[in-house]
Amino acid sequence: MSDHPIQQLVDDHRYILMVVNHLDRLAPGIAGSEPVNAPLLRQAVQFMREFADHCHHGKEEDLLFPALVEANVPESGCPIGGLKGEHIKGRKLVGQLEEGINLLETDESQARQTLYEAIRGITLLYPDHIWKEDAMVFPMAERLLSDAQVNGLKLGFAEVEKTHAKHHQHHMAFALSLQAA
């Protein structure tokens, strides 16, 4: 893993996509009649909340985006406002995924529909969102940010990583395990 903050975000994206792609592979079975692996889906919810949202989106929203605003990128509109809006949408979809898991005990057909719709939303949102960041926002950040800002991000990201360290390795191992599945 690189210690350049932008590369760290790109690396995080690879793990997020592993989980998103696995959910995508599960969707047809959930829409059909295959047994639903609730423990795995709960782990995916935990991964999306702790790794993708609190840690990764935290680095972007609390550190990268303010640095970009400091470098004269507008805070609302494109790209920062749009990306923040997509983060909010992602949180809602992960909440819907959890709602679907919780419904499994009481209303399986509603649960399957809720799960399927949440997964569809997640698999439509995340690859596109990640592409925007990797292909457009991160290269722009590398051009605009001063060395001092990059060093500030490095320190800030290290703090975020330290806060989430005990879960981080666990979540990365979970994502990697899905590739083998």
Coordinates of N, CA, C and O in Angstrom, one line a residue:
M1 N 0.8 -1.2 0.0 CA 0.0 0.0 0.0 C 0.9 1.2 0.0 O 1.8 1.4 0.8
S2 N 0.6 2.1 -0.9 CA 1.4 3.3 -1.0 C 1.1 4.3 0.2 O 0.0 4.2 0.8
D3 N 2.1 5.1 0.5 CA 1.7 6.1 1.5 C 1.3 7.4 1.0 O 0.9 8.3 1.7
H4 N 1.2 7.5 -0.4 CA 0.6 8.7 -1.0 C -0.9 8.7 -0.7 O -1.6 7.7 -1.0
P5 N -1.5 9.7 -0.1 CA -2.9 9.7 0.3 C -3.8 9.4 -0.8 O -4.8 8.6 -0.6
I6 N -3.6 9.9 -2.0 CA -4.5 9.6 -3.1 C -4.4 8.2 -3.5 O -5.5 7.5 -3.8
Q7 N -3.2 7.6 -3.5 CA -3.1 6.2 -3.8 C -3.8 5.3 -2.8 O -4.4 4.3 -3.1
Q8 N -3.8 5.8 -1.5 CA -4.5 5.0 -0.5 C -6.0 5.0 -0.8 O -6.6 3.9 -0.6
L9 N -6.5 6.1 -1.3 CA -8.0 6.1 -1.6 C -8.3 5.1 -2.8 O -9.3 4.4 -2.7
V10 N -7.4 5.1 -3.7 CA -7.5 4.2 -4.9 C -7.5 2.8 -4.4 O -8.3 1.9 -4.8
D11 N -6.5 2.5 -3.5 CA -6.4 1.1 -2.9 C -7.7 0.7 -2.2 O -8.2 -0.4 -2.3
D12 N -8.2 1.7 -1.4 CA -9.5 1.4 -0.7 C -10.6 1.0 -1.7 O -11.4 0.1 -1.4
H13 N -10.6 1.7 -2.8 CA -11.6 1.4 -3.8 C -11.6 0.0 -4.3 O -12.6 -0.6 -4.6
R14 N -10.4 -0.6 -4.4 CA -10.3 -2.0 -4.9 C -11.0 -2.9 -3.9 O -11.7 -3.8 -4.4
Y15 N -10.9 -2.7 -2.6 CA -11.5 -3.5 -1.6 C -13.1 -3.3 -1.7 O -13.8 -4.3 -1.6
I16 N -13.5 -2.1 -1.8 CA -14.9 -1.8 -1.9 C -15.5 -2.5 -3.1 O -16.6 -3.1 -3.0
L17 N -14.8 -2.4 -4.2 CA -15.4 -3.1 -5.4 C -15.4 -4.6 -5.3 O -16.3 -5.2 -5.9
M18 N -14.5 -5.2 -4.5 CA -14.5 -6.7 -4.3 C -15.9 -7.0 -3.7 O -16.5 -8.0 -4.0
V19 N -16.3 -6.2 -2.6 CA -17.5 -6.5 -1.9 C -18.7 -6.2 -2.8 O -19.6 -7.0 -2.9
V20 N -18.7 -5.1 -3.5 CA -19.8 -4.7 -4.4 C -20.0 -5.8 -5.5 O -21.1 -6.2 -5.7
N21 N -18.9 -6.2 -6.1 CA -19.0 -7.2 -7.1 C -19.5 -8.6 -6.6 O -20.3 -9.3 -7.3
H22 N -19.2 -8.9 -5.4 CA -19.7 -10.1 -4.8 C -21.2 -10.0 -4.5 O -21.9 -11.0 -4.8
L23 N -21.6 -8.9 -4.0 CA -23.0 -8.7 -3.8 C -23.8 -8.8 -5.2 O -24.8 -9.4 -5.2
D24 N -23.2 -8.3 -6.2 CA -23.8 -8.4 -7.6 C -24.0 -9.8 -8.0 O -25.0 -10.2 -8.5
R25 N -23.0 -10.6 -7.7 CA -23.1 -12.1 -8.0 C -24.1 -12.8 -7.2 O -24.7 -13.8 -7.6
L26 N -24.4 -12.3 -6.0 CA -25.5 -12.9 -5.1 C -26.9 -12.5 -5.6 O -27.8 -13.2 -5.2
A27 N -27.0 -11.4 -6.2 CA -28.3 -10.8 -6.5 C -29.3 -11.8 -7.2 O -30.4 -11.9 -6.8
P28 N -28.9 -12.5 -8.3 CA -29.8 -13.4 -9.0 C -30.4 -14.5 -8.0 O -31.6 -14.8 -8.1
G29 N -29.5 -15.0 -7.2 CA -30.0 -16.0 -6.2 C -31.0 -15.5 -5.2 O -31.9 -16.2 -4.8
I30 N -30.7 -14.2 -4.8 CA -31.6 -13.6 -3.8 C -32.9 -13.3 -4.5 O -34.0 -13.5 -3.9
A31 N -32.9 -12.9 -5.7 CA -34.2 -12.6 -6.5 C -34.9 -13.9 -6.7 O -36.1 -13.9 -6.8
G32 N -34.1 -15.0 -6.8 CA -34.8 -16.3 -7.1 C -35.1 -17.0 -5.8 O -35.7 -16.4 -4.9
S33 N -34.6 -18.2 -5.6 CA -35.0 -19.0 -4.4 C -33.8 -19.6 -3.7 O -34.0 -20.4 -2.8
E34 N -32.6 -19.2 -4.0 CA -31.5 -19.7 -3.3 C -31.5 -19.3 -1.9 O -32.0 -18.2 -1.6
P35 N -30.9 -20.1 -1.0 CA -30.9 -19.6 0.4 C -30.1 -18.3 0.5 O -29.1 -18.1 -0.2
V36 N -30.6 -17.5 1.4 CA -29.9 -16.2 1.6 C -28.9 -16.3 2.7 O -29.2 -16.8 3.8
N37 N -27.6 -16.0 2.4 CA -26.6 -16.1 3.4 C -26.6 -14.8 4.3 O -25.8 -13.8 4.0
A38 N -27.5 -14.8 5.3 CA -27.6 -13.6 6.1 C -26.3 -13.2 6.8 O -26.0 -12.0 6.9
P39 N -25.6 -14.1 7.4 CA -24.3 -13.7 8.1 C -23.3 -13.0 7.1 O -22.7 -12.0 7.5
L40 N -23.2 -13.5 5.9 CA -22.3 -12.9 4.9 C -22.9 -11.4 4.6 O -22.1 -10.5 4.5
L41 N -24.2 -11.3 4.4 CA -24.7 -10.0 4.1 C -24.5 -9.0 5.3 O -24.2 -7.9 5.0
R42 N -24.6 -9.5 6.5 CA -24.4 -8.7 7.7 C -22.9 -8.2 7.7 O -22.7 -7.0 8.0
Q43 N -22.0 -9.1 7.3 CA -20.6 -8.7 7.2 C -20.4 -7.7 6.1 O -19.6 -6.7 6.3
A44 N -21.1 -7.8 5.0 CA -21.0 -6.8 4.0 C -21.6 -5.5 4.4 O -21.0 -4.4 4.1
V45 N -22.6 -5.5 5.2 CA -23.2 -4.2 5.8 C -22.1 -3.6 6.7 O -21.8 -2.4 6.6
Q46 N -21.5 -4.4 7.5 CA -20.5 -3.9 8.5 C -19.3 -3.3 7.7 O -18.8 -2.3 8.0
F47 N -18.9 -4.0 6.6 CA -17.8 -3.6 5.8 C -18.1 -2.2 5.2 O -17.3 -1.3 5.2
M48 N -19.3 -2.1 4.6 CA -19.7 -0.9 3.9 C -19.8 0.3 4.9 O -19.5 1.4 4.5
R49 N -20.3 0.0 6.1 CA -20.4 1.1 7.1 C -19.0 1.5 7.6 O -18.7 2.6 7.7
E50 N -18.2 0.5 8.1 CA -17.0 0.8 8.8 C -15.8 1.1 7.8 O -15.1 2.1 8.0
F51 N -15.7 0.3 6.8 CA -14.5 0.5 5.9 C -14.9 1.5 4.8 O -14.2 2.5 4.7
A52 N -16.0 1.3 4.1 CA -16.3 2.2 3.0 C -16.7 3.6 3.5 O -16.3 4.6 2.9
D53 N -17.6 3.6 4.5 CA -18.2 4.9 4.9 C -17.3 5.6 5.9 O -16.8 6.6 5.6
H54 N -17.3 5.0 7.1 CA -16.6 5.8 8.2 C -15.1 6.0 7.9 O -14.6 7.1 8.0
C55 N -14.4 5.0 7.4 CA -13.0 5.2 7.1 C -12.7 5.9 5.8 O -12.2 7.0 5.7
H56 N -13.2 5.2 4.7 CA -12.9 5.8 3.4 C -13.6 7.1 3.1 O -12.9 8.1 2.7
H57 N -14.9 7.1 3.2 CA -15.6 8.4 3.0 C -15.2 9.4 4.0 O -15.2 10.6 3.7
G58 N -14.9 9.0 5.2 CA -14.4 9.9 6.2 C -13.1 10.6 5.7 O -13.0 11.9 5.9
K59 N -12.2 9.9 5.1 CA -11.0 10.5 4.6 C -11.3 11.5 3.5 O -10.7 12.6 3.4
E60 N -12.3 11.2 2.7 CA -12.6 12.1 1.6 C -13.4 13.3 2.1 O -13.0 14.4 1.8
E61 N -14.4 13.1 2.9 CA -15.3 14.2 3.3 C -14.6 15.1 4.3 O -14.8 16.3 4.3
D62 N -13.8 14.5 5.2 CA -13.3 15.3 6.3 C -11.9 15.9 5.9 O -11.5 16.9 6.6
L63 N -11.2 15.3 5.0 CA -9.8 15.7 4.7 C -9.6 16.1 3.2 O -9.2 17.2 2.9
L64 N -9.9 15.2 2.3 CA -9.6 15.5 0.9 C -10.5 16.6 0.4 O -10.0 17.6 -0.2
F65 N -11.8 16.5 0.5 CA -12.7 17.6 0.0 C -12.4 19.0 0.5 O -12.3 19.9 -0.2
P66 N -12.2 19.1 1.9 CA -11.8 20.4 2.4 C -10.5 20.9 1.8 O -10.4 22.2 1.5
A67 N -9.5 20.0 1.5 CA -8.3 20.5 0.9 C -8.5 20.9 -0.5 O -7.9 21.9 -1.0
L68 N -9.4 20.3 -1.2 CA -9.8 20.7 -2.6 C -10.5 22.1 -2.6 O -10.2 22.9 -3.4
V69 N -11.4 22.3 -1.6 CA -12.1 23.5 -1.5 C -11.0 24.6 -1.2 O -11.1 25.7 -1.8
E70 N -10.0 24.3 -0.4 CA -8.9 25.3 -0.1 C -8.2 25.6 -1.4 O -7.7 26.7 -1.6
A71 N -8.2 24.6 -2.3 CA -7.5 24.8 -3.6 C -8.4 25.4 -4.7 O -8.2 25.2 -5.9
N72 N -9.5 26.0 -4.2 CA -10.5 26.7 -5.1 C -11.4 25.8 -5.9 O -12.0 26.2 -6.9
V73 N -11.6 24.6 -5.5 CA -12.7 23.7 -6.1 C -14.0 24.0 -5.4 O -14.0 24.1 -4.1
P74 N -15.0 24.3 -6.1 CA -16.3 24.7 -5.4 C -16.8 23.6 -4.5 O -16.7 22.4 -4.9
E75 N -17.3 24.0 -3.3 CA -17.8 23.0 -2.4 C -19.1 22.3 -2.8 O -19.4 21.2 -2.5
S76 N -20.0 23.1 -3.5 CA -21.2 22.5 -3.9 C -21.1 22.3 -5.4 O -20.2 22.8 -6.1
G77 N -22.0 21.6 -6.0 CA -22.0 21.3 -7.4 C -20.9 20.2 -7.7 O -20.6 19.4 -6.9
C78 N -20.4 20.3 -8.9 CA -19.5 19.3 -9.4 C -18.1 19.6 -9.1 O -17.7 20.8 -9.2
P79 N -17.2 18.7 -8.6 CA -17.5 17.3 -8.4 C -17.9 17.0 -6.9 O -18.5 16.1 -6.6
I80 N -17.5 17.9 -6.0 CA -17.6 17.6 -4.5 C -19.0 17.4 -4.1 O -19.3 16.4 -3.4
G81 N -19.9 18.3 -4.5 CA -21.3 18.2 -4.0 C -21.9 16.9 -4.5 O -22.6 16.2 -3.8
G82 N -21.6 16.6 -5.8 CA -22.2 15.4 -6.4 C -21.7 14.1 -5.7 O -22.4 13.2 -5.4
L83 N -20.4 14.1 -5.4 CA -19.8 12.9 -4.7 C -20.4 12.8 -3.3 O -20.7 11.7 -2.9
K84 N -20.5 13.9 -2.6 CA -21.1 13.8 -1.2 C -22.5 13.3 -1.3 O -23.0 12.5 -0.5
G85 N -23.3 13.7 -2.3 CA -24.6 13.2 -2.5 C -24.6 11.7 -2.8 O -25.5 11.0 -2.2
E86 N -23.7 11.3 -3.5 CA -23.6 9.8 -3.8 C -23.2 9.1 -2.5 O -23.6 7.9 -2.3
H87 N -22.4 9.7 -1.6 CA -22.1 9.0 -0.3 C -23.3 8.9 0.5 O -23.5 7.8 1.1
I88 N -24.2 9.9 0.5 CA -25.4 9.8 1.2 C -26.3 8.7 0.7 O -26.9 7.9 1.4
K89 N -26.4 8.7 -0.7 CA -27.2 7.6 -1.3 C -26.7 6.2 -1.0 O -27.4 5.3 -0.7
G90 N -25.3 6.1 -0.9 CA -24.7 4.8 -0.6 C -25.1 4.4 0.9 O -25.4 3.2 1.1
R91 N -25.1 5.4 1.8 CA -25.5 5.1 3.2 C -26.9 4.6 3.2 O -27.3 3.7 4.0
K92 N -27.8 5.2 2.4 CA -29.2 4.8 2.4 C -29.4 3.4 1.9 O -30.1 2.6 2.4
L93 N -28.7 3.1 0.8 CA -28.7 1.7 0.2 C -28.2 0.7 1.2 O -28.8 -0.4 1.3
V94 N -27.1 1.0 1.9 CA -26.6 0.0 2.9 C -27.6 -0.2 4.0 O -27.8 -1.3 4.5
G95 N -28.3 0.9 4.4 CA -29.4 0.8 5.4 C -30.5 -0.1 4.9 O -31.1 -0.9 5.7
Q96 N -30.8 0.1 3.6 CA -31.9 -0.8 3.0 C -31.4 -2.2 3.0 O -32.2 -3.1 3.2
L97 N -30.1 -2.5 2.7 CA -29.6 -3.8 2.7 C -29.8 -4.5 4.1 O -30.3 -5.6 4.3
E98 N -29.5 -3.7 5.2 CA -29.7 -4.2 6.5 C -31.2 -4.4 6.8 O -31.5 -5.4 7.5
E99 N -32.0 -3.5 6.4 CA -33.4 -3.7 6.5 C -33.9 -5.0 5.9 O -34.7 -5.7 6.5
G100 N -33.4 -5.3 4.7 CA -33.7 -6.6 4.1 C -33.3 -7.8 4.9 O -34.1 -8.8 5.0
I101 N -32.1 -7.7 5.5 CA -31.6 -8.9 6.3 C -32.5 -9.0 7.5 O -32.9 -10.1 7.8
N102 N -32.9 -7.9 8.1 CA -33.8 -8.0 9.3 C -35.2 -8.5 9.0 O -35.8 -9.1 9.9
L103 N -35.6 -8.3 7.8 CA -36.9 -8.8 7.4 C -37.0 -10.3 7.1 O -38.0 -10.9 7.0
L104 N -35.8 -10.9 6.9 CA -35.7 -12.4 6.6 C -36.5 -13.3 7.5 O -37.1 -14.2 7.1
E105 N -36.5 -12.9 8.8 CA -37.2 -13.7 9.8 C -38.7 -13.7 9.7 O -39.4 -14.7 10.0
T106 N -39.2 -12.5 9.3 CA -40.6 -12.3 9.3 C -41.3 -12.4 8.0 O -42.5 -12.8 7.9
D107 N -40.7 -11.9 6.9 CA -41.3 -11.8 5.6 C -40.3 -12.1 4.5 O -39.7 -11.1 4.0
E108 N -40.1 -13.3 4.2 CA -39.0 -13.7 3.3 C -39.1 -13.1 1.9 O -38.2 -12.6 1.3
S109 N -40.4 -13.0 1.4 CA -40.5 -12.5 0.0 C -40.2 -11.0 0.0 O -39.5 -10.5 -0.9
Q110 N -40.7 -10.3 1.0 CA -40.4 -8.8 1.1 C -38.9 -8.6 1.3 O -38.3 -7.7 0.8
A111 N -38.3 -9.5 2.2 CA -36.9 -9.4 2.5 C -36.1 -9.6 1.2 O -35.2 -8.8 0.9
R112 N -36.4 -10.6 0.4 CA -35.7 -10.8 -0.9 C -35.8 -9.6 -1.8 O -34.8 -9.2 -2.4
Q113 N -37.0 -9.0 -1.9 CA -37.2 -7.9 -2.8 C -36.4 -6.7 -2.3 O -35.7 -6.0 -3.1
T114 N -36.4 -6.4 -1.0 CA -35.7 -5.3 -0.4 C -34.2 -5.5 -0.6 O -33.4 -4.6 -1.0
L115 N -33.7 -6.8 -0.3 CA -32.3 -7.1 -0.5 C -31.9 -6.9 -2.0 O -30.8 -6.3 -2.3
Y116 N -32.7 -7.4 -2.9 CA -32.4 -7.3 -4.3 C -32.3 -5.9 -4.8 O -31.3 -5.5 -5.5
E117 N -33.3 -5.1 -4.4 CA -33.3 -3.6 -4.7 C -32.1 -2.9 -4.2 O -31.5 -2.1 -4.8
A118 N -31.7 -3.2 -2.9 CA -30.6 -2.6 -2.3 C -29.3 -2.9 -3.0 O -28.5 -2.1 -3.3
I119 N -29.1 -4.2 -3.3 CA -27.9 -4.6 -4.0 C -27.9 -4.0 -5.4 O -26.8 -3.6 -5.9
R120 N -29.0 -4.0 -6.1 CA -29.0 -3.4 -7.5 C -28.6 -1.9 -7.3 O -27.8 -1.4 -8.1
G121 N -29.1 -1.2 -6.4 CA -28.7 0.2 -6.2 C -27.2 0.4 -5.9 O -26.6 1.2 -6.5
I122 N -26.7 -0.5 -5.0 CA -25.3 -0.5 -4.6 C -24.4 -0.8 -5.9 O -23.4 -0.1 -6.1
T123 N -24.8 -1.8 -6.7 CA -24.0 -2.2 -7.8 C -24.1 -1.2 -9.0 O -23.2 -1.1 -9.8
L124 N -25.2 -0.4 -9.0 CA -25.2 0.7 -10.0 C -24.4 1.9 -9.5 O -23.8 2.6 -10.3
L125 N -24.5 2.2 -8.2 CA -23.9 3.4 -7.7 C -22.4 3.3 -7.6 O -21.6 4.2 -8.1
Y126 N -21.9 2.3 -6.9 CA -20.5 2.3 -6.5 C -19.4 2.3 -7.6 O -18.5 3.0 -7.6
P127 N -19.6 1.3 -8.6 CA -18.6 1.3 -9.7 C -18.5 2.7 -10.4 O -17.4 3.2 -10.7
D128 N -19.6 3.3 -10.7 CA -19.7 4.6 -11.3 C -19.0 5.7 -10.5 O -18.2 6.5 -10.9
H129 N -19.4 5.7 -9.2 CA -18.9 6.6 -8.2 C -17.3 6.5 -8.1 O -16.6 7.5 -8.2
I130 N -16.9 5.3 -8.0 CA -15.4 5.0 -7.9 C -14.7 5.5 -9.1 O -13.6 6.1 -9.1
W131 N -15.3 5.2 -10.3 CA -14.7 5.6 -11.6 C -14.5 7.1 -11.6 O -13.5 7.6 -12.0
K132 N -15.6 7.9 -11.2 CA -15.5 9.3 -11.2 C -14.3 9.8 -10.3 O -13.6 10.7 -10.7
E133 N -14.2 9.2 -9.1 CA -13.1 9.6 -8.2 C -11.8 9.2 -8.8 O -10.9 10.1 -8.9
D134 N -11.6 8.0 -9.2 CA -10.3 7.5 -9.7 C -9.9 8.2 -11.0 O -8.7 8.6 -11.2
A135 N -10.8 8.4 -11.9 CA -10.5 8.9 -13.2 C -10.5 10.5 -13.3 O -9.8 11.0 -14.1
M136 N -11.3 11.1 -12.4 CA -11.4 12.6 -12.6 C -10.9 13.3 -11.3 O -10.1 14.2 -11.4
V137 N -11.5 13.0 -10.2 CA -11.3 13.8 -9.0 C -9.9 13.6 -8.4 O -9.2 14.6 -8.1
F138 N -9.4 12.4 -8.4 CA -8.1 12.1 -7.8 C -7.0 12.7 -8.7 O -6.1 13.3 -8.1
P139 N -7.0 12.5 -10.0 CA -6.0 13.2 -10.8 C -6.0 14.7 -10.6 O -4.9 15.4 -10.6
M140 N -7.2 15.3 -10.5 CA -7.3 16.7 -10.3 C -6.7 17.1 -9.0 O -6.0 18.1 -8.9
A141 N -7.0 16.3 -8.0 CA -6.4 16.6 -6.6 C -4.9 16.5 -6.7 O -4.2 17.4 -6.1
E142 N -4.3 15.5 -7.4 CA -2.9 15.4 -7.5 C -2.3 16.7 -8.2 O -1.2 17.1 -7.9
R143 N -3.0 17.3 -9.2 CA -2.5 18.5 -9.8 C -2.7 19.7 -8.9 O -1.8 20.6 -8.9
L144 N -3.8 19.8 -8.2 CA -4.1 21.0 -7.5 C -3.5 21.2 -6.1 O -3.2 22.3 -5.6
L145 N -3.3 20.1 -5.4 CA -2.9 20.1 -4.0 C -1.4 20.4 -3.9 O -0.6 19.8 -4.6
S146 N -1.1 21.3 -2.9 CA 0.3 21.6 -2.7 C 1.0 20.5 -1.9 O 0.3 19.6 -1.3
D147 N 2.3 20.5 -1.8 CA 3.0 19.5 -1.1 C 2.6 19.5 0.4 O 2.4 18.5 1.1
A148 N 2.4 20.7 0.9 CA 1.9 20.9 2.3 C 0.6 20.2 2.5 O 0.3 19.6 3.5
Q149 N -0.3 20.4 1.5 CA -1.7 19.8 1.7 C -1.6 18.3 1.6 O -2.3 17.6 2.3
V150 N -0.7 17.8 0.7 CA -0.6 16.3 0.6 C 0.0 15.8 1.9 O -0.5 14.8 2.4
N151 N 0.9 16.5 2.5 CA 1.5 16.0 3.8 C 0.4 16.1 4.9 O 0.3 15.2 5.7
G152 N -0.4 17.1 4.8 CA -1.5 17.2 5.8 C -2.5 16.1 5.6 O -3.0 15.5 6.6
L153 N -2.8 15.7 4.4 CA -3.7 14.5 4.1 C -3.0 13.3 4.6 O -3.7 12.4 5.2
K154 N -1.7 13.1 4.4 CA -1.0 11.9 4.9 C -1.2 11.8 6.4 O -1.5 10.7 6.9
L155 N -1.0 12.9 7.1 CA -1.1 12.8 8.6 C -2.6 12.6 9.0 O -2.8 11.7 9.9
G156 N -3.5 13.2 8.3 CA -4.9 13.0 8.6 C -5.4 11.6 8.3 O -6.1 11.0 9.1
F157 N -4.9 11.1 7.2 CA -5.3 9.7 6.8 C -4.7 8.7 7.8 O -5.4 7.7 8.2
A158 N -3.5 9.0 8.3 CA -2.9 8.1 9.3 C -3.7 8.0 10.6 O -3.9 7.0 11.2
E159 N -4.2 9.2 11.0 CA -5.1 9.3 12.1 C -6.3 8.5 11.9 O -6.8 7.7 12.8
V160 N -7.0 8.6 10.8 CA -8.2 7.9 10.5 C -7.9 6.4 10.5 O -8.6 5.6 11.1
E161 N -6.8 6.0 9.9 CA -6.4 4.6 9.8 C -6.2 4.0 11.2 O -6.6 2.9 11.5
K162 N -5.5 4.8 12.1 CA -5.3 4.4 13.5 C -6.6 4.2 14.2 O -6.8 3.2 14.9
T163 N -7.5 5.1 14.0 CA -8.8 5.0 14.7 C -9.6 3.7 14.2 O -10.3 3.1 15.0
H164 N -9.4 3.3 13.0 CA -10.1 2.2 12.4 C -9.3 0.9 12.3 O -9.7 -0.1 11.7
A165 N -8.0 1.0 12.8 CA -7.1 -0.1 12.5 C -7.6 -1.5 12.9 O -7.4 -2.4 12.2
K166 N -8.2 -1.6 14.1 CA -8.6 -2.9 14.5 C -9.6 -3.6 13.6 O -9.6 -4.8 13.4
H167 N -10.4 -2.8 12.9 CA -11.4 -3.3 12.0 C -10.8 -3.5 10.6 O -11.3 -4.3 9.8
H168 N -9.8 -2.6 10.3 CA -9.4 -2.5 8.9 C -8.9 -3.8 8.3 O -9.3 -4.2 7.2
Q169 N -8.0 -4.4 9.0 CA -7.4 -5.7 8.5 C -8.5 -6.7 8.3 O -8.5 -7.5 7.4
H170 N -9.4 -6.8 9.3 CA -10.5 -7.7 9.2 C -11.4 -7.4 8.0 O -11.8 -8.4 7.3
H171 N -11.7 -6.2 7.7 CA -12.5 -5.8 6.5 C -11.8 -6.1 5.2 O -12.4 -6.6 4.3
M172 N -10.5 -5.9 5.2 CA -9.7 -6.2 4.0 C -9.7 -7.7 3.7 O -9.8 -8.1 2.6
A173 N -9.5 -8.4 4.8 CA -9.5 -9.9 4.7 C -10.8 -10.4 4.2 O -10.9 -11.3 3.4
F174 N -11.9 -9.8 4.7 CA -13.3 -10.2 4.3 C -13.4 -9.9 2.8 O -13.9 -10.8 2.0
A175 N -13.0 -8.8 2.3 CA -13.1 -8.4 0.9 C -12.3 -9.4 0.0 O -12.8 -9.9 -1.0
L176 N -11.1 -9.7 0.5 CA -10.3 -10.7 -0.3 C -10.9 -12.1 -0.3 O -10.8 -12.8 -1.3
S177 N -11.5 -12.5 0.8 CA -12.1 -13.8 0.9 C -13.3 -14.0 -0.1 O -13.5 -15.1 -0.6
L178 N -13.9 -12.9 -0.4 CA -15.0 -12.9 -1.4 C -14.6 -13.2 -2.8 O -15.3 -13.7 -3.6
Q179 N -13.3 -12.8 -3.1 CA -12.8 -13.0 -4.4 C -12.6 -14.5 -4.7 O -12.8 -14.9 -5.8
A180 N -12.2 -15.2 -3.6 CA -12.0 -16.6 -3.7 C -13.3 -17.4 -3.8 O -13.4 -18.5 -4.2
A181 N -14.4 -16.8 -3.2 CA -15.7 -17.4 -3.1 C -16.3 -17.7 -4.4 O -16.1 -17.0 -5.4

